[in-house]
PDB file of C-alpha atoms in Angstrom:
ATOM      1  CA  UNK A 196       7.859  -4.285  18.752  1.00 65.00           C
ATOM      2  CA  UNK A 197      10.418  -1.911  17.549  1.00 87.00           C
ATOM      3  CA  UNK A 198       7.989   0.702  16.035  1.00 90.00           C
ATOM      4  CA  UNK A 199       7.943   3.821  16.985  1.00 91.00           C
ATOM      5  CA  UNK A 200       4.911   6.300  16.726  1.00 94.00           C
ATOM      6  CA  UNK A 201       6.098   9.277  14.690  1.00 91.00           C
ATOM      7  CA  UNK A 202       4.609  12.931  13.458  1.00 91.00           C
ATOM      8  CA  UNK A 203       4.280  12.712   9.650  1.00 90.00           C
ATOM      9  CA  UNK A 204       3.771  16.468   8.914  1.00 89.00           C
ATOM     10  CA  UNK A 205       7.395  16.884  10.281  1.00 90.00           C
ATOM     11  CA  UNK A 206       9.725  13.591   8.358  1.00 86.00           C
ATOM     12  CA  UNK A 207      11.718  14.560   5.778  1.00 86.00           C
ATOM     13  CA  UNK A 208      10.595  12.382   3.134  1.00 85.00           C
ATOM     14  CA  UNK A 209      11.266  11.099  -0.527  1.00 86.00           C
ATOM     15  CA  UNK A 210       8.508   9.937  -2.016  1.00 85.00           C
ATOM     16  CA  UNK A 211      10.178   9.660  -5.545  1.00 86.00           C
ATOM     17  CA  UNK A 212      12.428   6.754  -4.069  1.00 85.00           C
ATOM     18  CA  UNK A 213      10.253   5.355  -1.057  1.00 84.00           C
ATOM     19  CA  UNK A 214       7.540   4.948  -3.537  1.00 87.00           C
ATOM     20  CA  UNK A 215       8.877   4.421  -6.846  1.00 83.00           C
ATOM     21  CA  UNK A 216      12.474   3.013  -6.118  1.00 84.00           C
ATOM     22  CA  UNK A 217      11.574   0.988  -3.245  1.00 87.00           C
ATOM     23  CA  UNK A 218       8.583   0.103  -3.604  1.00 90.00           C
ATOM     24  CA  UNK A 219       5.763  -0.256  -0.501  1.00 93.00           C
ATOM     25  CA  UNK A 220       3.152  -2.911   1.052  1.00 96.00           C
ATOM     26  CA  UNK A 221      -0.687  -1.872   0.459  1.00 97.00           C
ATOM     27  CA  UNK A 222      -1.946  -3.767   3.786  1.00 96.00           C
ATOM     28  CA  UNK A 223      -5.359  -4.202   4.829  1.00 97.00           C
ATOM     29  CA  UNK A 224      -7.708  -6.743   7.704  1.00 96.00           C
ATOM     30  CA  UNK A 225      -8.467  -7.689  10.452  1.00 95.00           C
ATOM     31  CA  UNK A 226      -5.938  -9.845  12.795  1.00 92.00           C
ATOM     32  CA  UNK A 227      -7.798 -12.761  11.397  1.00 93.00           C
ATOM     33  CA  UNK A 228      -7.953 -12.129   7.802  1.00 94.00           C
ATOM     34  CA  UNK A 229      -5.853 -10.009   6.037  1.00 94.00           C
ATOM     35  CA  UNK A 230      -3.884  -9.549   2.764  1.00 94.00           C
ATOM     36  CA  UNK A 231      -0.716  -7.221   1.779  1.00 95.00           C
ATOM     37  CA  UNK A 232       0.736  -6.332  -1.722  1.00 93.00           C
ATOM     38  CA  UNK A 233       3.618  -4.610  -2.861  1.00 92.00           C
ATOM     39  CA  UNK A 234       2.581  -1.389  -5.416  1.00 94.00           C
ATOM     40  CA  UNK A 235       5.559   0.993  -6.797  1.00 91.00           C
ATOM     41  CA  UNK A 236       2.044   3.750  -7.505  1.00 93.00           C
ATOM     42  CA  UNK A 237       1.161   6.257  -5.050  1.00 95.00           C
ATOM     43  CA  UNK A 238       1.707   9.704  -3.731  1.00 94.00           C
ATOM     44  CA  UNK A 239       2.295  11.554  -0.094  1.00 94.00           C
ATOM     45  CA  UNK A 240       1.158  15.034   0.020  1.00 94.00           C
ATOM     46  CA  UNK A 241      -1.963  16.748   1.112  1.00 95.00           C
ATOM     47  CA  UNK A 242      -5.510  16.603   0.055  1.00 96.00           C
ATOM     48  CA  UNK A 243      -8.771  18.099   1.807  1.00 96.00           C
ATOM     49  CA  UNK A 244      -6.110  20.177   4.414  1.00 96.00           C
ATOM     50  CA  UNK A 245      -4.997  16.610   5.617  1.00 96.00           C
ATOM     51  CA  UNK A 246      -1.753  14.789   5.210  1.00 96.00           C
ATOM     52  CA  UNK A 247      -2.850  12.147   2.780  1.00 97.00           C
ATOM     53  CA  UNK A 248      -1.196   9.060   0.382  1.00 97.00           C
ATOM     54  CA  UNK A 249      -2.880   7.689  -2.574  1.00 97.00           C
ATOM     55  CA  UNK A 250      -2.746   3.733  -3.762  1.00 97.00           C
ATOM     56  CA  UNK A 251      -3.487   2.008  -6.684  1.00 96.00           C
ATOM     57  CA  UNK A 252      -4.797  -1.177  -7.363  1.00 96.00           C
ATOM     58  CA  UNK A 253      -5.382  -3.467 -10.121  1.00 94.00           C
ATOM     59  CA  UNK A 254      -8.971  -4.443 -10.146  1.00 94.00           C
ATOM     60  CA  UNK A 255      -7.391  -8.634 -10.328  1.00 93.00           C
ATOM     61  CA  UNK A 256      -5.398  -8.017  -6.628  1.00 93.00           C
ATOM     62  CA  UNK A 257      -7.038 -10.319  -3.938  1.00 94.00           C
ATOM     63  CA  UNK A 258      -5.851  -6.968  -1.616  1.00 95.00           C
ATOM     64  CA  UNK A 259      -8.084  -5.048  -3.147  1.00 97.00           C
ATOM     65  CA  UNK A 260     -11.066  -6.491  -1.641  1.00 97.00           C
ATOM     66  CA  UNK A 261      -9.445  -6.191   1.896  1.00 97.00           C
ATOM     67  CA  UNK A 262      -9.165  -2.390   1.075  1.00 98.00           C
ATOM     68  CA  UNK A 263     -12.395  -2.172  -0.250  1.00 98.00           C
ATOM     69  CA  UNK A 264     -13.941  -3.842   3.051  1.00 97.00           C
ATOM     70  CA  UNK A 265     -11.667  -1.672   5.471  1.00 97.00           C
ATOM     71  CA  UNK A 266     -12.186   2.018   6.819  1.00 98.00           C
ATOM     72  CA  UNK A 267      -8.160   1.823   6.894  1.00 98.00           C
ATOM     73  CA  UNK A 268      -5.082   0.286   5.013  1.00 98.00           C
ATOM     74  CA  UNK A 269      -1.490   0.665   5.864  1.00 98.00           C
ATOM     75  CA  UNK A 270       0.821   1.684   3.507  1.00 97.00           C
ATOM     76  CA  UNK A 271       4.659   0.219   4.469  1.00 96.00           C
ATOM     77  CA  UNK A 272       8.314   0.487   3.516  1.00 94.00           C
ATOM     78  CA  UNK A 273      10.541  -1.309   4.630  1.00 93.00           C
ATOM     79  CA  UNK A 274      14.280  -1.171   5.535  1.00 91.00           C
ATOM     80  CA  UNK A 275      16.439  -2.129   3.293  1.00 87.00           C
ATOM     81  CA  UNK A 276      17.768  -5.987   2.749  1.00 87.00           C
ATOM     82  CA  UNK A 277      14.034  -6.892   1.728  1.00 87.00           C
ATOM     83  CA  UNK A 278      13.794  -6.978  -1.807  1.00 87.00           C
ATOM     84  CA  UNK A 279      13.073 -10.350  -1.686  1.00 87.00           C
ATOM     85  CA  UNK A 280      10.059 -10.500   0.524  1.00 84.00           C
ATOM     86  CA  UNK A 281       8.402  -7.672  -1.612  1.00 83.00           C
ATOM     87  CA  UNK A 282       9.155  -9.703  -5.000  1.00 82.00           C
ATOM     88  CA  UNK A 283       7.428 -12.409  -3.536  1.00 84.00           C
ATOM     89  CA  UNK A 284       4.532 -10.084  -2.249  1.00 86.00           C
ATOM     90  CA  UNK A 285       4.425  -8.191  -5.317  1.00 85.00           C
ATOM     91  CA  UNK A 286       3.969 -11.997  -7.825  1.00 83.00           C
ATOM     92  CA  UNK A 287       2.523 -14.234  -5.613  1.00 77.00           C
ATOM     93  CA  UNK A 288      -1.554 -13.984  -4.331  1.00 84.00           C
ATOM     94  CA  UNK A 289      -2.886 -14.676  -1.222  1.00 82.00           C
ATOM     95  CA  UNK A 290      -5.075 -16.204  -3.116  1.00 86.00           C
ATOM     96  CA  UNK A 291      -3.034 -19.121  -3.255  1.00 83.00           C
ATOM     97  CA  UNK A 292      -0.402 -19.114  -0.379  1.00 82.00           C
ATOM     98  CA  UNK A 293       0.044 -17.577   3.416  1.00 84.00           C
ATOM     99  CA  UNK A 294       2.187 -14.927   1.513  1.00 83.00           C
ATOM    100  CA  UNK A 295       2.761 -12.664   4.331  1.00 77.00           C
ATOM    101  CA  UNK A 296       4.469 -15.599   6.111  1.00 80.00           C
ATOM    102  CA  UNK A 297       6.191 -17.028   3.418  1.00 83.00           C
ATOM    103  CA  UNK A 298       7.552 -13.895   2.404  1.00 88.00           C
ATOM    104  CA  UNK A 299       9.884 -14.151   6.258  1.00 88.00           C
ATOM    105  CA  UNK A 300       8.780 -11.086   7.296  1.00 92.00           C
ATOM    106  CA  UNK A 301       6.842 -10.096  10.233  1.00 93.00           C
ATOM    107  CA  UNK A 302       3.012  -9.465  10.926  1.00 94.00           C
ATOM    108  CA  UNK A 303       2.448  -6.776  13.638  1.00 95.00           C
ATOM    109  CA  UNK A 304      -0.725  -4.675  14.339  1.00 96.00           C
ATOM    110  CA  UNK A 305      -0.256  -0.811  14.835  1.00 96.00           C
ATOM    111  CA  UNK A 306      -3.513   1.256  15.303  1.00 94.00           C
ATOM    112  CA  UNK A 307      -5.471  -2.241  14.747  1.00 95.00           C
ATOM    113  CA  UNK A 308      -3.816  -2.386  11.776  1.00 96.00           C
ATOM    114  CA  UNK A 309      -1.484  -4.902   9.660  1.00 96.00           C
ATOM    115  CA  UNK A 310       2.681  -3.866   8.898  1.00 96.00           C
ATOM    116  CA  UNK A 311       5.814  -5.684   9.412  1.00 95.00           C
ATOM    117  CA  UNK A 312       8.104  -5.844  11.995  1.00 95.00           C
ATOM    118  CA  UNK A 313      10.584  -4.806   9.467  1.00 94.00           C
ATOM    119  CA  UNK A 314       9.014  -1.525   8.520  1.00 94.00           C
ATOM    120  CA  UNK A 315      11.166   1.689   8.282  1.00 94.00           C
ATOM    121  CA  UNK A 316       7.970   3.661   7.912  1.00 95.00           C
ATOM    122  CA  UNK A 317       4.279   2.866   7.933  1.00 97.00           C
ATOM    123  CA  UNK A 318       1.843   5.053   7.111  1.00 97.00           C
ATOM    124  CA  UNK A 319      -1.753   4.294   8.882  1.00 98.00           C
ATOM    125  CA  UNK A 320      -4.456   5.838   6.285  1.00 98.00           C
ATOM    126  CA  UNK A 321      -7.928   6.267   7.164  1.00 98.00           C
ATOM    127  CA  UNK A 322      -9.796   5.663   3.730  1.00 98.00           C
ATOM    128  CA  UNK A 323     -11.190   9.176   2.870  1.00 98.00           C
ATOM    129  CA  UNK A 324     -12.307   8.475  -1.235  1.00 97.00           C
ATOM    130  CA  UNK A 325     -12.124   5.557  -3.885  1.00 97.00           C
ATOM    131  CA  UNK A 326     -12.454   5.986  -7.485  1.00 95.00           C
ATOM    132  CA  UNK A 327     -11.613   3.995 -10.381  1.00 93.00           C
ATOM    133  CA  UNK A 328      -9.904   4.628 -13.168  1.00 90.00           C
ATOM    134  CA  UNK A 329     -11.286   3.785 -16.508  1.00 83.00           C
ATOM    135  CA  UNK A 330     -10.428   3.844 -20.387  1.00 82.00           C
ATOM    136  CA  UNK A 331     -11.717   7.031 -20.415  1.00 84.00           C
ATOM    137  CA  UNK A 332      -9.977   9.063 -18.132  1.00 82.00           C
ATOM    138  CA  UNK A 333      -6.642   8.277 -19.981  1.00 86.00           C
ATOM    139  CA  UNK A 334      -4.826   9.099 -22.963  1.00 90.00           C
ATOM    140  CA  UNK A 335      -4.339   6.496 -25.604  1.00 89.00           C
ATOM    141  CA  UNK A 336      -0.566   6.288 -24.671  1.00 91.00           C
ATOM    142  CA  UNK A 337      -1.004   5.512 -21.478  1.00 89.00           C
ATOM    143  CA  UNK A 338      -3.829   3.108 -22.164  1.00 87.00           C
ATOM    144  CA  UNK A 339      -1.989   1.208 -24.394  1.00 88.00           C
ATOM    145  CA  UNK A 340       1.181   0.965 -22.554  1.00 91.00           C
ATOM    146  CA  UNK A 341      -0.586  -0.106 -19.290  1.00 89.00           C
ATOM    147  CA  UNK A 342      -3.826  -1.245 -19.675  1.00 88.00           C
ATOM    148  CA  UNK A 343      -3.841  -3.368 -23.045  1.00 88.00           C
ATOM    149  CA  UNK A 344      -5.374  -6.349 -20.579  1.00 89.00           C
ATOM    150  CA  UNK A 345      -8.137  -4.154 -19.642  1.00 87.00           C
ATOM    151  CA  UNK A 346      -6.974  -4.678 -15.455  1.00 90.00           C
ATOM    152  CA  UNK A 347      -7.572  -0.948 -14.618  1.00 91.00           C
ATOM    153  CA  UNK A 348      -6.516   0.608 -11.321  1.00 92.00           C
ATOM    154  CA  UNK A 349      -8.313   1.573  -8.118  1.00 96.00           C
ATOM    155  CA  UNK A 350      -7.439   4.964  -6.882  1.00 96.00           C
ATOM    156  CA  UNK A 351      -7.870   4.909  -2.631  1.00 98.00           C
ATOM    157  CA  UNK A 352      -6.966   8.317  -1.030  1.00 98.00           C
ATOM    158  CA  UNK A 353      -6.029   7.817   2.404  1.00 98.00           C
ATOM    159  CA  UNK A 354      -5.636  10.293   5.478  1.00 98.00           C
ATOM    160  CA  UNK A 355      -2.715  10.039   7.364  1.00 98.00           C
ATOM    161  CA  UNK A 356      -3.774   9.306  10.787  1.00 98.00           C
ATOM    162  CA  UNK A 357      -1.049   7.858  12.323  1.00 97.00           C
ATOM    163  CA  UNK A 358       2.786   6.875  11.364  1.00 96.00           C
ATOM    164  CA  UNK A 359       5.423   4.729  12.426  1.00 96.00           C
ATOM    165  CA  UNK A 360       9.441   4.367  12.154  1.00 93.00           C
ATOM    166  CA  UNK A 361      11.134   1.178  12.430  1.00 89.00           C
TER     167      UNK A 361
END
């Protein structure tokens, strides 16, 4: 494996593009039973004095229930030359099809927990809250814009305990 443990608190890093531009895996299981999705929502920063990223996900994402079962998810980017692999893990479920095969990428366990071989970073986050989001904690704008199907996000706040560089 080609991973690399890293310190977090020291990485210059650019969440603007990693997240939003190039998008990231939401990973979560066990070695027998686990699910990843790609999500373009989130955050790196600190919360509670503790290096911390936030996720969100639709309450209709099989991976949801694999975060909602774990004490940690994995948050990964990958190197570039992938775009593929996370349109397919961003459109098709698990559900369905051994995505995280399909996609040609591949499965490795860090910390116990599920990334890619391809990763440039992964981010290891112990679950520290949950909370959903609902009609009423947003403006009409963004209600209507985003949530006209009434498929609201999941808000998981994760503590950074571990990171890794491809």
């Amino acid at each position: 494996m080609s991973l690399t443990k890293i310190d977090i608190t020291t990485q210059p890093l650019r969440p603007f593009d990693l997240i939003g531009q190039q998008w990231m895996l939401v990973s979560a299981g066990t070695e027998e039973k686990w699910n990843t999705m790609t999500a373009g929502w989130g955050g790196i920063g600190v919360m509670w004095g503790k290096p911390a990223a936030t996720c969100y996900i639709r309450q209709s994402r099989y991976t949801k229930a694999f975060v909602d079962d774990a004490a940690y998810f994995t948050l990964t980017f990958l190197k570039d030359g992938h775009r593929d692999a996370l349109g397919l893990l961003g459109s098709k479920s698990g559900r369905e099809i051994d995505k995280m095969h399909e996609s040609g990428l591949t499965p490795v366990f860090v910390e116990g927990q599920p990334t890619f071989e391809e990763a440039a970073l992964v981010l290891v986050c112990r679950k520290r809250g949950v909370t959903d989001i609902a009609l009423s904690d947003m403006d009409s704008e963004v209600c209507d814009k985003w949530y006209a199907d009434g498929d609201y996000h999941t808000m998981y706040i994760g503590e950074i305990v571990a990171a890794y560089q491809g």
